[in-house]
Amino acid sequence: MNLENNIKNNHDSLKNSVINIQFQKQNEIIETHKKEQFLEIKSVAKQEQELKIITSNFRKDKLLIKNIEVIGINDDFLQNADKLELINLIKNYLIVDEQIVKNEIKEQWDSNKDINLIGIKGINFKINKGEK
């Protein structure tokens, strides 16, 4: 009877040990997986940051001040502009300070995601892309 109880206790103890080992192994696998995920996320974040820098540098290098040609004031704009538009044109760009206009267009180009929206109302300009 005593031997039988010892065997039963040892069996239960072994069974509990196996279960504990399984839980421990499972927790180790989960921790390893979490670390791998963290490293992947960190890696992706680093790649995104590098891509932003590359994109930003590409965008800034894409338009040089010397590649902007200010043609002048749009005649249709002058004919149809209201008083406030004319005052803004005169006050801000002094009909036409080419360097101020070029700087404004370059700044818009570098900061704006939609390059179709760059420019100054009433001022015609041309961008000579790719010319050095």
Coordinates of N, CA and C in Angstrom, one line a residue:
M1 N 0.8 -1.2 0.0 CA 0.0 0.0 0.0 C 0.9 1.3 0.0
N2 N 1.9 1.2 0.8 CA 2.8 2.3 0.9 C 3.5 2.5 -0.4
L3 N 4.0 1.5 -1.0 CA 4.6 1.5 -2.3 C 3.7 2.1 -3.4
E4 N 2.5 1.7 -3.3 CA 1.5 2.2 -4.3 C 1.3 3.7 -4.1
N5 N 1.2 4.2 -2.9 CA 1.1 5.6 -2.7 C 2.3 6.4 -3.1
N6 N 3.5 5.8 -2.9 CA 4.7 6.4 -3.4 C 4.7 6.6 -4.9
I7 N 4.3 5.5 -5.6 CA 4.3 5.5 -7.0 C 3.3 6.6 -7.5
K8 N 2.2 6.6 -6.9 CA 1.1 7.6 -7.3 C 1.7 9.0 -7.0
N9 N 2.3 9.3 -5.9 CA 2.8 10.6 -5.6 C 3.9 11.0 -6.6
N10 N 4.8 10.0 -6.9 CA 5.9 10.3 -7.9 C 5.3 10.5 -9.3
H11 N 4.3 9.8 -9.6 CA 3.6 10.0 -10.9 C 3.0 11.4 -11.0
D12 N 2.3 11.8 -9.9 CA 1.7 13.1 -9.9 C 2.8 14.2 -9.9
S13 N 3.9 14.0 -9.2 CA 5.0 14.9 -9.2 C 5.6 15.0 -10.6
L14 N 5.9 13.9 -11.2 CA 6.4 13.9 -12.6 C 5.5 14.6 -13.6
K15 N 4.2 14.3 -13.4 CA 3.2 14.9 -14.3 C 3.2 16.5 -14.1
N16 N 3.3 16.9 -12.9 CA 3.3 18.4 -12.6 C 4.6 19.0 -13.1
S17 N 5.7 18.3 -13.0 CA 7.0 18.7 -13.5 C 7.0 18.9 -15.0
V18 N 6.4 17.9 -15.7 CA 6.3 18.0 -17.2 C 5.4 19.2 -17.6
I19 N 4.3 19.4 -16.9 CA 3.4 20.5 -17.2 C 4.2 21.8 -16.9
N20 N 4.9 21.9 -15.8 CA 5.7 23.1 -15.5 C 6.7 23.4 -16.6
I21 N 7.4 22.3 -17.1 CA 8.4 22.5 -18.1 C 7.7 22.9 -19.4
Q22 N 6.6 22.4 -19.7 CA 5.8 22.8 -20.9 C 5.5 24.3 -20.8
F23 N 5.0 24.7 -19.7 CA 4.6 26.2 -19.5 C 5.9 27.0 -19.6
Q24 N 7.0 26.6 -19.0 CA 8.2 27.3 -19.1 C 8.7 27.5 -20.6
K25 N 8.7 26.3 -21.3 CA 9.1 26.3 -22.7 C 8.2 27.2 -23.5
Q26 N 6.9 27.1 -23.2 CA 5.9 28.0 -24.0 C 6.2 29.5 -23.7
N27 N 6.5 29.8 -22.5 CA 6.8 31.2 -22.1 C 8.1 31.7 -22.8
E28 N 9.0 30.8 -22.9 CA 10.3 31.1 -23.6 C 10.1 31.4 -25.0
I29 N 9.2 30.5 -25.6 CA 8.9 30.7 -27.1 C 8.2 32.0 -27.3
I30 N 7.2 32.4 -26.4 CA 6.5 33.6 -26.5 C 7.4 34.8 -26.4
E31 N 8.3 34.8 -25.4 CA 9.3 35.8 -25.2 C 10.2 36.0 -26.4
T32 N 10.7 34.9 -26.9 CA 11.5 35.0 -28.1 C 10.8 35.6 -29.3
H33 N 9.5 35.2 -29.4 CA 8.7 35.7 -30.5 C 8.5 37.2 -30.3
K34 N 8.2 37.7 -29.1 CA 8.0 39.1 -28.8 C 9.3 39.9 -29.1
K35 N 10.5 39.3 -28.8 CA 11.7 40.0 -29.1 C 11.9 40.1 -30.6
E36 N 11.6 39.0 -31.3 CA 11.7 39.0 -32.8 C 10.8 40.1 -33.4
Q37 N 9.6 40.1 -32.9 CA 8.6 41.1 -33.4 C 9.1 42.5 -33.1
F38 N 9.6 42.7 -31.9 CA 10.2 44.1 -31.5 C 11.3 44.5 -32.4
L39 N 12.2 43.5 -32.7 CA 13.3 43.8 -33.6 C 12.8 44.1 -35.0
E40 N 11.8 43.3 -35.5 CA 11.3 43.6 -36.8 C 10.6 45.0 -36.9
I41 N 9.9 45.3 -35.8 CA 9.2 46.7 -35.8 C 10.3 47.8 -35.8
K42 N 11.3 47.5 -35.0 CA 12.4 48.5 -34.9 C 13.1 48.7 -36.2
S43 N 13.3 47.5 -36.9 CA 14.0 47.5 -38.2 C 13.1 48.3 -39.2
V44 N 11.8 48.0 -39.2 CA 10.9 48.6 -40.2 C 10.9 50.1 -39.9
A45 N 10.8 50.5 -38.6 CA 10.8 51.9 -38.3 C 12.1 52.6 -38.8
K46 N 13.2 51.9 -38.6 CA 14.5 52.5 -39.1 C 14.5 52.6 -40.6
Q47 N 14.0 51.6 -41.3 CA 13.9 51.7 -42.7 C 13.0 52.8 -43.2
E48 N 11.8 53.0 -42.5 CA 10.9 54.1 -42.8 C 11.6 55.5 -42.6
Q49 N 12.4 55.6 -41.5 CA 13.1 56.8 -41.2 C 14.1 57.1 -42.3
E50 N 14.9 56.1 -42.7 CA 15.9 56.2 -43.8 C 15.2 56.6 -45.1
L51 N 14.1 56.0 -45.4 CA 13.3 56.3 -46.6 C 12.9 57.8 -46.6
K52 N 12.4 58.2 -45.4 CA 12.0 59.6 -45.3 C 13.1 60.6 -45.6
I53 N 14.3 60.2 -45.1 CA 15.5 61.1 -45.3 C 15.9 61.1 -46.7
I54 N 15.9 59.9 -47.3 CA 16.2 59.8 -48.8 C 15.2 60.5 -49.6
T55 N 13.9 60.4 -49.3 CA 12.9 61.1 -50.1 C 13.0 62.6 -49.9
S56 N 13.3 63.0 -48.7 CA 13.4 64.4 -48.4 C 14.6 65.0 -49.1
N57 N 15.8 64.3 -49.0 CA 16.9 64.7 -49.7 C 16.7 64.8 -51.2
F58 N 16.1 63.7 -51.8 CA 15.8 63.7 -53.2 C 14.9 64.9 -53.6
R59 N 13.9 65.2 -52.8 CA 13.0 66.3 -53.1 C 13.7 67.6 -53.1
K60 N 14.6 67.8 -52.1 CA 15.3 69.0 -52.0 C 16.3 69.2 -53.1
D61 N 17.0 68.1 -53.5 CA 17.9 68.2 -54.6 C 17.2 68.3 -55.9
K62 N 16.0 68.0 -56.0 CA 15.3 68.0 -57.2 C 15.1 69.4 -57.8
L63 N 14.9 70.4 -57.0 CA 14.7 71.7 -57.5 C 15.7 72.7 -56.9
L64 N 16.5 73.3 -57.8 CA 17.5 74.3 -57.4 C 17.0 75.6 -57.8
I65 N 17.4 76.6 -57.0 CA 16.9 78.0 -57.2 C 17.3 78.4 -58.7
K66 N 18.4 78.0 -59.2 CA 18.8 78.4 -60.5 C 17.9 77.7 -61.6
N67 N 17.2 76.7 -61.2 CA 16.3 76.0 -62.2 C 14.9 76.7 -62.3
I68 N 14.7 77.7 -61.5 CA 13.4 78.4 -61.5 C 13.6 79.6 -62.3
E69 N 12.8 79.8 -63.3 CA 12.8 80.9 -64.2 C 11.5 81.7 -64.0
V70 N 11.6 82.9 -63.5 CA 10.5 83.8 -63.3 C 10.2 84.5 -64.5
I71 N 9.0 84.3 -65.1 CA 8.7 84.9 -66.4 C 8.1 86.3 -66.2
G72 N 7.3 86.4 -65.2 CA 6.7 87.7 -65.0 C 5.3 87.6 -64.4
I73 N 4.5 88.7 -64.5 CA 3.1 88.7 -64.0 C 2.2 88.2 -65.1
N74 N 1.2 87.4 -64.7 CA 0.2 86.9 -65.6 C -0.8 88.0 -65.9
D75 N -0.9 88.4 -67.2 CA -1.7 89.5 -67.7 C -3.2 89.2 -67.4
D76 N -3.6 88.0 -67.6 CA -5.0 87.6 -67.2 C -5.3 87.9 -65.8
F77 N -4.3 87.5 -64.9 CA -4.5 87.7 -63.5 C -4.7 89.2 -63.2
L78 N -3.8 90.1 -63.8 CA -3.9 91.5 -63.6 C -5.3 92.1 -64.0
Q79 N -5.8 91.6 -65.1 CA -7.1 92.1 -65.6 C -8.2 91.7 -64.7
N80 N -8.1 90.5 -64.1 CA -9.3 90.0 -63.3 C -9.1 90.0 -61.8
A81 N -7.9 90.5 -61.3 CA -7.6 90.4 -59.9 C -8.4 91.5 -59.1
D82 N -8.8 91.1 -57.9 CA -9.4 92.1 -57.1 C -8.4 92.9 -56.3
K83 N -8.8 94.0 -55.7 CA -7.9 94.9 -55.0 C -6.9 94.2 -54.0
L84 N -7.5 93.3 -53.2 CA -6.7 92.6 -52.2 C -5.6 91.8 -52.9
E85 N -6.0 91.1 -54.0 CA -5.0 90.3 -54.7 C -3.8 91.1 -55.2
L86 N -4.2 92.3 -55.8 CA -3.2 93.2 -56.3 C -2.3 93.8 -55.2
I87 N -2.9 94.1 -54.1 CA -2.2 94.6 -52.9 C -1.2 93.6 -52.4
N88 N -1.6 92.3 -52.3 CA -0.8 91.2 -51.9 C 0.4 91.0 -52.8
L89 N 0.1 91.1 -54.1 CA 1.1 90.9 -55.1 C 2.2 92.0 -55.0
I90 N 1.7 93.2 -54.9 CA 2.7 94.3 -54.8 C 3.4 94.3 -53.5
K91 N 2.7 94.1 -52.4 CA 3.3 94.1 -51.0 C 4.3 93.0 -50.8
N92 N 3.9 91.8 -51.2 CA 4.7 90.6 -50.9 C 5.8 90.4 -51.9
Y93 N 5.6 90.7 -53.2 CA 6.6 90.4 -54.2 C 7.1 91.6 -55.0
L94 N 6.7 92.8 -54.6 CA 7.1 94.0 -55.1 C 7.3 94.0 -56.7
I95 N 6.3 93.4 -57.3 CA 6.2 93.3 -58.8 C 7.5 93.4 -59.5
V96 N 8.2 92.5 -59.8 CA 8.4 91.2 -59.3 C 9.8 91.1 -58.8
D97 N 10.0 90.8 -57.5 CA 11.4 90.6 -57.0 C 11.7 89.1 -57.2
E98 N 12.5 88.9 -58.3 CA 12.7 87.5 -58.7 C 13.3 86.6 -57.7
Q99 N 14.2 87.1 -56.8 CA 14.8 86.2 -55.8 C 13.8 85.8 -54.7
I100 N 12.9 86.8 -54.3 CA 11.9 86.5 -53.4 C 11.0 85.4 -53.9
V101 N 10.6 85.6 -55.2 CA 9.7 84.6 -55.9 C 10.4 83.2 -55.9
K102 N 11.6 83.2 -56.3 CA 12.3 81.9 -56.4 C 12.4 81.2 -55.1
N103 N 12.7 82.0 -54.1 CA 12.8 81.4 -52.7 C 11.5 80.9 -52.2
E104 N 10.4 81.6 -52.5 CA 9.1 81.1 -52.1 C 8.7 79.8 -52.8
I105 N 9.0 79.8 -54.1 CA 8.7 78.6 -54.9 C 9.5 77.4 -54.4
K106 N 10.8 77.6 -54.2 CA 11.7 76.5 -53.7 C 11.2 76.0 -52.3
E107 N 10.8 76.9 -51.5 CA 10.3 76.6 -50.1 C 9.0 75.7 -50.2
Q108 N 8.1 76.2 -51.1 CA 6.9 75.4 -51.3 C 7.2 74.0 -51.9
W109 N 8.1 74.0 -52.8 CA 8.4 72.7 -53.5 C 9.0 71.7 -52.4
D110 N 9.9 72.2 -51.6 CA 10.5 71.3 -50.6 C 9.6 70.9 -49.5
S111 N 8.5 71.7 -49.2 CA 7.7 71.3 -48.1 C 6.3 70.7 -48.5
N112 N 6.0 70.9 -49.8 CA 4.6 70.5 -50.2 C 4.7 69.1 -50.9
K113 N 3.7 68.3 -50.5 CA 3.7 66.9 -51.1 C 3.1 67.0 -52.5
D114 N 2.2 67.9 -52.8 CA 1.6 68.0 -54.1 C 2.2 69.2 -54.9
I115 N 3.2 68.8 -55.7 CA 3.9 69.9 -56.4 C 3.1 70.6 -57.5
N116 N 1.9 70.1 -57.7 CA 1.0 70.8 -58.6 C 0.4 72.1 -58.0
L117 N 0.6 72.2 -56.7 CA 0.0 73.4 -56.0 C 1.0 74.5 -55.7
I118 N 2.3 74.3 -56.1 CA 3.2 75.4 -55.9 C 3.1 76.6 -56.8
G119 N 3.5 77.7 -56.3 CA 3.5 78.9 -57.2 C 2.9 80.1 -56.4
I120 N 2.9 81.2 -57.0 CA 2.4 82.4 -56.5 C 1.4 83.0 -57.4
K121 N 0.2 83.2 -56.8 CA -0.9 83.7 -57.6 C -0.6 84.9 -58.4
G122 N -0.7 84.9 -59.7 CA -0.4 86.0 -60.6 C 1.0 86.1 -61.2
I123 N 1.9 85.2 -60.7 CA 3.2 85.3 -61.2 C 3.5 84.0 -62.0
N124 N 3.9 84.2 -63.2 CA 4.3 83.0 -64.1 C 5.7 82.7 -63.8
F125 N 6.0 81.4 -63.8 CA 7.3 80.9 -63.6 C 7.5 79.6 -64.4
K126 N 8.7 79.2 -64.6 CA 9.0 78.0 -65.3 C 10.1 77.2 -64.5
I127 N 9.9 75.9 -64.4 CA 11.0 75.1 -63.7 C 11.7 74.3 -64.7
N128 N 13.0 74.5 -64.8 CA 13.8 73.8 -65.7 C 14.4 72.6 -65.0
K129 N 13.7 71.5 -65.0 CA 14.1 70.3 -64.2 C 15.3 69.6 -64.9
G130 N 16.2 69.2 -64.1 CA 17.3 68.4 -64.6 C 18.4 69.1 -65.1
E131 N 18.3 70.4 -65.3 CA 19.4 71.2 -65.8 C 20.3 71.7 -64.6
K132 N 21.6 71.6 -64.9 CA 22.6 71.9 -63.9 C 23.2 73.3 -64.2

